[in-house]
Amino acid sequence: MTDIAIERRMRLPPSWGLIERVRATVSEALARASADVRDAAVMVASELAENAIKYGEALADDECGYVTLSVGPQLISIRSLNGVSSMERVRDVVQRIDTIAKAESAEALYVARLREMLETPSDSASHLGLLRIAYEGGFRLSCAYEAPVLTIIAEREWT
Amino acid sequence: MDMKTFEAGELRIEIKIAAGHVRLTWLGQSNERDPSSVLRPFFDEVARLLSKEREIELDFREFDYMNSSTFRPILSFVQNASKSSRSVNVRYDSQKNWQRLSFKTLQAVAASLGNVRVES
């Protein structure tokens, strides 16, 4: 599998039904990968696409965003690109990713978030998506903002 | 024993009701945009079946996938059910990587809920 280079770019109109197509595209592209790697990549692409559709704003071509999958000899890279005009939203994402990137244990952050959820049952948001990408998927997260496009990058080695 | 089925999109939950036991068997996928809006009314119905004489089991072993937004309503339900039932038993498949990792974290917080067991 690792001698193959794969590129997939999936446009995201603001339609929730597209999530399933993203999942199917990534699963098909990684058909020769191990089930654990493939399932993790499908989950990551799915979570990033969900965020892009939920929170993304229209880009110049009227799509609310893109998810791209790049597979190289050593690295799997999944990126979401979507429009964001609210600097508050950008700062929130940057801070979340920075916290995850600097944490010694993504699992500990995940458990801490679950404890917060138990203590604040009235808060309906889960805020688990990015944590899950790092903890469950084993992907490193980073991001970049070049107004108005927010890019979130999730990468991991094959092993 | 009474049996019912709840369906929403690609999610199916089979409900088995017996004298001292309620079992929810999760099947398919939960990938709705807002799983809380789908699951909370269902959980409200299930909550009416619970009492200190009944235990409830949530069986995820055949469940294929859930998005991260699904975890919130499940956690809230487990939290509430721990107060209103004899015990809560969450079953998962440790051979499925996503289940092993997801439910390991639920196991970590379940200790604070007293009568909740999370096991494969």
mmCIF file of C-alpha atoms in Angstrom:
data_model
loop_
_atom_site.group_PDB
_atom_site.id
_atom_site.type_symbol
_atom_site.label_atom_id
_atom_site.label_comp_id
_atom_site.label_asym_id
_atom_site.label_seq_id
_atom_site.Cartn_x
_atom_site.Cartn_y
_atom_site.Cartn_z
ATOM 1 C CA MET A 1 0.000 0.000 0.000
ATOM 2 C CA THR A 2 2.743 2.432 0.888
ATOM 3 C CA ASP A 3 4.112 2.630 -2.686
ATOM 4 C CA ILE A 4 0.886 4.219 -3.888
ATOM 5 C CA ALA A 5 0.215 7.923 -4.158
ATOM 6 C CA ILE A 6 -3.431 8.876 -3.972
ATOM 7 C CA GLU A 7 -5.117 12.251 -4.215
ATOM 8 C CA ARG A 8 -8.829 12.846 -3.728
ATOM 9 C CA ARG A 9 -10.556 16.234 -3.555
ATOM 10 C CA MET A 10 -14.158 16.230 -2.398
ATOM 11 C CA ARG A 11 -16.296 19.336 -2.824
ATOM 12 C CA LEU A 12 -18.741 20.043 -0.049
ATOM 13 C CA PRO A 13 -21.969 21.740 -0.979
ATOM 14 C CA PRO A 14 -23.843 22.568 2.226
ATOM 15 C CA SER A 15 -25.643 19.251 2.205
ATOM 16 C CA TRP A 16 -25.371 16.726 5.025
ATOM 17 C CA GLY A 17 -25.927 13.882 2.590
ATOM 18 C CA LEU A 18 -22.438 14.515 1.184
ATOM 19 C CA ILE A 19 -20.837 13.135 4.348
ATOM 20 C CA GLU A 20 -21.623 9.593 3.298
ATOM 21 C CA ARG A 21 -19.987 10.198 -0.083
ATOM 22 C CA VAL A 22 -16.854 11.518 1.652
ATOM 23 C CA ARG A 23 -16.757 8.389 3.816
ATOM 24 C CA ALA A 24 -17.199 6.129 0.793
ATOM 25 C CA THR A 25 -14.539 7.962 -1.253
ATOM 26 C CA VAL A 26 -11.917 7.716 1.505
ATOM 27 C CA SER A 27 -12.784 4.103 2.225
ATOM 28 C CA GLU A 28 -12.456 3.208 -1.458
ATOM 29 C CA ALA A 29 -9.183 5.135 -1.852
ATOM 30 C CA LEU A 30 -7.702 3.248 1.098
ATOM 31 C CA ALA A 31 -9.147 -0.122 0.183
ATOM 32 C CA ARG A 32 -5.716 -1.751 0.433
ATOM 33 C CA ALA A 33 -4.863 -0.260 3.804
ATOM 34 C CA SER A 34 -5.397 -2.122 7.049
ATOM 35 C CA ALA A 35 -8.890 -1.882 8.495
ATOM 36 C CA ASP A 36 -7.649 0.189 11.449
ATOM 37 C CA VAL A 37 -5.920 2.763 9.216
ATOM 38 C CA ARG A 38 -8.832 2.904 6.789
ATOM 39 C CA ASP A 39 -11.454 3.241 9.526
ATOM 40 C CA ALA A 40 -9.415 5.963 11.232
ATOM 41 C CA ALA A 41 -9.026 7.921 7.976
ATOM 42 C CA VAL A 42 -12.739 7.589 7.192
ATOM 43 C CA MET A 43 -13.588 8.879 10.670
ATOM 44 C CA VAL A 44 -11.181 11.827 10.330
ATOM 45 C CA ALA A 45 -12.480 12.831 6.887
ATOM 46 C CA SER A 46 -16.026 12.478 8.152
ATOM 47 C CA GLU A 47 -15.469 14.641 11.241
ATOM 48 C CA LEU A 48 -13.660 17.331 9.224
ATOM 49 C CA ALA A 49 -16.368 17.324 6.553
ATOM 50 C CA GLU A 50 -19.081 17.590 9.210
ATOM 51 C CA ASN A 51 -17.345 20.624 10.718
ATOM 52 C CA ALA A 52 -16.920 22.230 7.303
ATOM 53 C CA ILE A 53 -20.596 21.779 6.464
ATOM 54 C CA LYS A 54 -21.806 22.836 9.925
ATOM 55 C CA TYR A 55 -19.617 25.891 10.345
ATOM 56 C CA GLY A 56 -18.182 26.670 6.916
ATOM 57 C CA GLU A 57 -19.205 29.704 4.921
ATOM 58 C CA ALA A 58 -19.407 29.900 1.150
ATOM 59 C CA LEU A 59 -16.146 30.212 -0.725
ATOM 60 C CA ALA A 60 -15.787 32.027 -4.039
ATOM 61 C CA ASP A 61 -17.184 29.057 -5.942
ATOM 62 C CA ASP A 62 -20.242 28.800 -3.685
ATOM 63 C CA GLU A 63 -19.142 25.545 -2.118
ATOM 64 C CA CYS A 64 -18.898 25.664 1.652
ATOM 65 C CA GLY A 65 -15.640 23.782 1.590
ATOM 66 C CA TYR A 66 -13.480 20.895 0.511
ATOM 67 C CA VAL A 67 -11.949 17.835 2.038
ATOM 68 C CA THR A 68 -8.816 16.482 0.435
ATOM 69 C CA LEU A 69 -7.098 13.167 0.995
ATOM 70 C CA SER A 70 -3.433 12.747 0.079
ATOM 71 C CA VAL A 71 -1.716 9.432 0.506
ATOM 72 C CA GLY A 72 2.042 9.178 0.144
ATOM 73 C CA PRO A 73 4.662 6.551 0.889
ATOM 74 C CA GLN A 74 4.889 7.472 4.560
ATOM 75 C CA LEU A 75 2.050 9.845 5.274
ATOM 76 C CA ILE A 76 -1.724 10.095 5.082
ATOM 77 C CA SER A 77 -2.899 13.693 5.010
ATOM 78 C CA ILE A 78 -6.523 14.798 5.239
ATOM 79 C CA ARG A 79 -7.354 18.486 4.970
ATOM 80 C CA SER A 80 -10.529 20.473 5.223
ATOM 81 C CA LEU A 81 -10.802 23.919 3.694
ATOM 82 C CA ASN A 82 -13.765 26.129 4.382
ATOM 83 C CA GLY A 83 -14.662 29.785 4.618
ATOM 84 C CA VAL A 84 -14.800 31.402 8.072
ATOM 85 C CA SER A 85 -15.365 35.117 8.558
ATOM 86 C CA SER A 86 -15.729 35.128 12.336
ATOM 87 C CA MET A 87 -12.355 35.699 13.984
ATOM 88 C CA GLU A 88 -13.856 34.374 17.202
ATOM 89 C CA ARG A 89 -14.517 31.058 15.475
ATOM 90 C CA VAL A 90 -11.000 31.035 13.998
ATOM 91 C CA ARG A 91 -9.415 31.732 17.400
ATOM 92 C CA ASP A 92 -11.520 28.993 18.979
ATOM 93 C CA VAL A 93 -10.381 26.406 16.432
ATOM 94 C CA VAL A 94 -6.738 27.534 16.623
ATOM 95 C CA GLN A 95 -6.808 27.309 20.415
ATOM 96 C CA ARG A 96 -8.410 23.859 20.419
ATOM 97 C CA ILE A 97 -5.886 22.505 17.943
ATOM 98 C CA ASP A 98 -2.987 24.122 19.789
ATOM 99 C CA THR A 99 -4.135 22.542 23.065
ATOM 100 C CA ILE A 100 -4.418 19.121 21.439
ATOM 101 C CA ALA A 101 -1.066 19.461 19.642
ATOM 102 C CA LYS A 102 0.748 20.386 22.851
ATOM 103 C CA ALA A 103 -0.928 17.800 25.046
ATOM 104 C CA GLU A 104 1.106 14.852 26.229
ATOM 105 C CA SER A 105 -1.993 12.660 25.997
ATOM 106 C CA ALA A 106 -4.946 13.168 23.672
ATOM 107 C CA GLU A 107 -6.704 10.440 25.639
ATOM 108 C CA ALA A 108 -6.431 12.460 28.854
ATOM 109 C CA LEU A 109 -7.923 15.492 27.102
ATOM 110 C CA TYR A 110 -10.741 13.337 25.746
ATOM 111 C CA VAL A 111 -11.542 11.937 29.194
ATOM 112 C CA ALA A 112 -11.387 15.433 30.693
ATOM 113 C CA ARG A 113 -13.893 16.617 28.103
ATOM 114 C CA LEU A 114 -16.242 13.732 28.976
ATOM 115 C CA ARG A 115 -16.017 14.721 32.646
ATOM 116 C CA GLU A 116 -16.895 18.310 31.698
ATOM 117 C CA MET A 117 -19.895 17.014 29.773
ATOM 118 C CA LEU A 118 -21.082 15.070 32.813
ATOM 119 C CA GLU A 119 -20.754 18.183 34.962
ATOM 120 C CA THR A 120 -22.591 20.438 32.475
ATOM 121 C CA PRO A 121 -25.479 18.369 31.134
ATOM 122 C CA SER A 122 -27.255 21.482 29.857
ATOM 123 C CA ASP A 123 -24.418 22.195 27.414
ATOM 124 C CA SER A 124 -25.539 20.414 24.257
ATOM 125 C CA ALA A 125 -22.264 20.722 22.311
ATOM 126 C CA SER A 126 -19.874 17.785 22.365
ATOM 127 C CA HIS A 127 -16.667 19.438 21.078
ATOM 128 C CA LEU A 128 -15.238 15.949 20.689
ATOM 129 C CA GLY A 129 -14.594 15.942 16.941
ATOM 130 C CA LEU A 130 -11.034 17.320 16.922
ATOM 131 C CA LEU A 131 -10.148 15.397 20.074
ATOM 132 C CA ARG A 132 -11.402 12.226 18.496
ATOM 133 C CA ILE A 133 -9.266 12.804 15.394
ATOM 134 C CA ALA A 134 -6.169 13.002 17.596
ATOM 135 C CA TYR A 135 -7.061 10.358 20.159
ATOM 136 C CA GLU A 136 -9.005 7.733 18.275
ATOM 137 C CA GLY A 137 -7.515 8.347 14.837
ATOM 138 C CA GLY A 138 -3.942 8.941 15.949
ATOM 139 C CA PHE A 139 -3.668 11.931 13.592
ATOM 140 C CA ARG A 140 -1.614 15.066 14.331
ATOM 141 C CA LEU A 141 -3.597 18.256 13.924
ATOM 142 C CA SER A 142 -2.538 21.665 12.692
ATOM 143 C CA CYS A 143 -4.316 24.547 11.046
ATOM 144 C CA ALA A 144 -3.778 27.678 8.987
ATOM 145 C CA TYR A 145 -5.956 30.699 8.342
ATOM 146 C CA GLU A 146 -5.655 32.902 5.308
ATOM 147 C CA ALA A 147 -8.806 35.002 5.325
ATOM 148 C CA PRO A 148 -11.379 33.806 4.682
ATOM 149 C CA VAL A 149 -10.162 30.216 4.304
ATOM 150 C CA LEU A 150 -9.553 28.032 7.342
ATOM 151 C CA THR A 151 -7.507 24.923 6.628
ATOM 152 C CA ILE A 152 -7.362 22.090 9.138
ATOM 153 C CA ILE A 153 -4.718 19.466 8.502
ATOM 154 C CA ALA A 154 -4.727 15.977 9.990
ATOM 155 C CA GLU A 155 -1.709 13.766 9.323
ATOM 156 C CA ARG A 156 -0.415 10.423 10.429
ATOM 157 C CA GLU A 157 2.126 7.879 9.353
ATOM 158 C CA TRP A 158 0.987 4.556 8.062
ATOM 159 C CA THR A 159 2.045 2.737 11.188
ATOM 160 C CA MET B 1 -40.700 -10.127 26.570
ATOM 161 C CA ASP B 2 -41.660 -7.153 24.428
ATOM 162 C CA MET B 3 -39.621 -6.081 21.404
ATOM 163 C CA LYS B 4 -39.639 -2.801 19.546
ATOM 164 C CA THR B 5 -37.391 -1.073 17.055
ATOM 165 C CA PHE B 6 -36.373 2.564 16.782
ATOM 166 C CA GLU B 7 -35.115 3.749 13.402
ATOM 167 C CA ALA B 8 -33.685 7.076 12.288
ATOM 168 C CA GLY B 9 -31.753 7.334 9.047
ATOM 169 C CA GLU B 10 -29.120 4.612 9.073
ATOM 170 C CA LEU B 11 -29.494 4.015 12.788
ATOM 171 C CA ARG B 12 -31.548 1.160 14.168
ATOM 172 C CA ILE B 13 -31.970 0.380 17.853
ATOM 173 C CA GLU B 14 -33.708 -2.818 18.890
ATOM 174 C CA ILE B 15 -35.419 -2.550 22.250
ATOM 175 C CA LYS B 16 -36.071 -5.649 24.314
ATOM 176 C CA ILE B 17 -38.144 -5.194 27.435
ATOM 177 C CA ALA B 18 -38.392 -7.807 30.157
ATOM 178 C CA ALA B 19 -39.463 -7.710 33.795
ATOM 179 C CA GLY B 20 -36.102 -6.751 35.249
ATOM 180 C CA HIS B 21 -34.267 -5.732 32.155
ATOM 181 C CA VAL B 22 -34.258 -3.363 29.191
ATOM 182 C CA ARG B 23 -31.784 -3.937 26.392
ATOM 183 C CA LEU B 24 -30.977 -1.482 23.597
ATOM 184 C CA THR B 25 -29.064 -3.112 20.744
ATOM 185 C CA TRP B 26 -27.472 -0.496 18.473
ATOM 186 C CA LEU B 27 -27.142 -1.306 14.777
ATOM 187 C CA GLY B 28 -26.044 0.577 11.667
ATOM 188 C CA GLN B 29 -24.652 4.086 11.935
ATOM 189 C CA SER B 30 -25.455 7.318 13.724
ATOM 190 C CA ASN B 31 -24.353 10.116 11.427
ATOM 191 C CA GLU B 32 -27.126 12.666 11.691
ATOM 192 C CA ARG B 33 -26.221 16.348 11.765
ATOM 193 C CA ASP B 34 -27.839 16.722 15.186
ATOM 194 C CA PRO B 35 -28.083 13.285 16.811
ATOM 195 C CA SER B 36 -29.383 14.827 20.048
ATOM 196 C CA SER B 37 -32.588 15.972 18.373
ATOM 197 C CA VAL B 38 -33.151 12.412 17.139
ATOM 198 C CA LEU B 39 -32.048 10.513 20.228
ATOM 199 C CA ARG B 40 -33.338 12.625 23.102
ATOM 200 C CA PRO B 41 -37.057 11.955 22.395
ATOM 201 C CA PHE B 42 -36.205 8.252 22.096
ATOM 202 C CA PHE B 43 -34.215 8.287 25.333
ATOM 203 C CA ASP B 44 -37.095 10.091 27.061
ATOM 204 C CA GLU B 45 -39.352 7.205 26.093
ATOM 205 C CA VAL B 46 -36.842 4.625 27.305
ATOM 206 C CA ALA B 47 -36.392 6.530 30.580
ATOM 207 C CA ARG B 48 -40.076 5.887 31.353
ATOM 208 C CA LEU B 49 -39.331 2.166 31.352
ATOM 209 C CA LEU B 50 -36.606 2.446 33.969
ATOM 210 C CA SER B 51 -36.872 1.856 37.678
ATOM 211 C CA LYS B 52 -34.666 0.729 40.537
ATOM 212 C CA GLU B 53 -35.934 -2.800 39.888
ATOM 213 C CA ARG B 54 -34.682 -2.814 36.303
ATOM 214 C CA GLU B 55 -31.241 -2.803 34.781
ATOM 215 C CA ILE B 56 -30.545 -1.412 31.349
ATOM 216 C CA GLU B 57 -28.036 -2.652 28.826
ATOM 217 C CA LEU B 58 -26.738 -0.664 25.871
ATOM 218 C CA ASP B 59 -25.175 -3.098 23.429
ATOM 219 C CA PHE B 60 -22.941 -1.468 20.812
ATOM 220 C CA ARG B 61 -21.111 -4.606 19.695
ATOM 221 C CA GLU B 62 -22.789 -4.740 16.274
ATOM 222 C CA PHE B 63 -22.774 -0.971 15.830
ATOM 223 C CA ASP B 64 -20.795 0.221 12.801
ATOM 224 C CA TYR B 65 -20.127 3.893 13.393
ATOM 225 C CA MET B 66 -21.198 7.028 15.209
ATOM 226 C CA ASN B 67 -20.073 10.590 14.704
ATOM 227 C CA SER B 68 -18.665 12.490 17.648
ATOM 228 C CA SER B 69 -21.931 14.410 18.123
ATOM 229 C CA THR B 70 -23.636 11.145 19.041
ATOM 230 C CA PHE B 71 -21.502 10.713 22.135
ATOM 231 C CA ARG B 72 -23.120 13.621 23.978
ATOM 232 C CA PRO B 73 -26.714 12.255 24.059
ATOM 233 C CA ILE B 74 -25.447 8.750 24.877
ATOM 234 C CA LEU B 75 -23.373 10.047 27.781
ATOM 235 C CA SER B 76 -26.301 12.080 29.106
ATOM 236 C CA PHE B 77 -28.576 9.071 28.873
ATOM 237 C CA VAL B 78 -26.094 6.842 30.717
ATOM 238 C CA GLN B 79 -25.733 9.511 33.389
ATOM 239 C CA ASN B 80 -29.501 9.833 33.862
ATOM 240 C CA ALA B 81 -30.116 6.087 33.669
ATOM 241 C CA SER B 82 -27.529 5.481 36.383
ATOM 242 C CA LYS B 83 -29.786 7.427 38.751
ATOM 243 C CA SER B 84 -33.085 5.866 37.734
ATOM 244 C CA SER B 85 -32.225 2.214 37.116
ATOM 245 C CA ARG B 86 -30.724 -0.632 39.125
ATOM 246 C CA SER B 87 -27.629 -0.624 36.939
ATOM 247 C CA VAL B 88 -26.391 0.397 33.495
ATOM 248 C CA ASN B 89 -24.356 -2.059 31.459
ATOM 249 C CA VAL B 90 -22.580 -0.820 28.312
ATOM 250 C CA ARG B 91 -21.243 -3.543 26.011
ATOM 251 C CA TYR B 92 -18.751 -2.899 23.213
ATOM 252 C CA ASP B 93 -16.548 -4.902 20.851
ATOM 253 C CA SER B 94 -12.886 -4.565 21.784
ATOM 254 C CA GLN B 95 -11.908 -6.005 18.401
ATOM 255 C CA LYS B 96 -13.217 -2.852 16.731
ATOM 256 C CA ASN B 97 -10.572 -0.210 17.201
ATOM 257 C CA TRP B 98 -12.944 2.755 17.301
ATOM 258 C CA GLN B 99 -15.164 1.055 19.871
ATOM 259 C CA ARG B 100 -12.235 -0.002 22.042
ATOM 260 C CA LEU B 101 -10.882 3.564 22.147
ATOM 261 C CA SER B 102 -14.235 5.338 22.470
ATOM 262 C CA PHE B 103 -15.601 3.113 25.210
ATOM 263 C CA LYS B 104 -12.307 3.033 27.075
ATOM 264 C CA THR B 105 -12.852 6.728 27.782
ATOM 265 C CA LEU B 106 -16.448 6.113 28.823
ATOM 266 C CA GLN B 107 -15.125 3.420 31.156
ATOM 267 C CA ALA B 108 -12.755 5.978 32.667
ATOM 268 C CA VAL B 109 -15.559 8.360 33.598
ATOM 269 C CA ALA B 110 -18.133 5.682 34.463
ATOM 270 C CA ALA B 111 -16.540 5.098 37.857
ATOM 271 C CA SER B 112 -17.916 8.444 38.993
ATOM 272 C CA LEU B 113 -21.447 7.295 38.109
ATOM 273 C CA GLY B 114 -21.521 4.405 40.560
ATOM 274 C CA ASN B 115 -23.642 1.680 39.012
ATOM 275 C CA VAL B 116 -22.381 1.850 35.420
ATOM 276 C CA ARG B 117 -20.319 -0.970 33.943
ATOM 277 C CA VAL B 118 -18.567 -0.616 30.591
ATOM 278 C CA GLU B 119 -17.215 -3.916 29.308
ATOM 279 C CA SER B 120 -16.415 -5.805 26.137
#
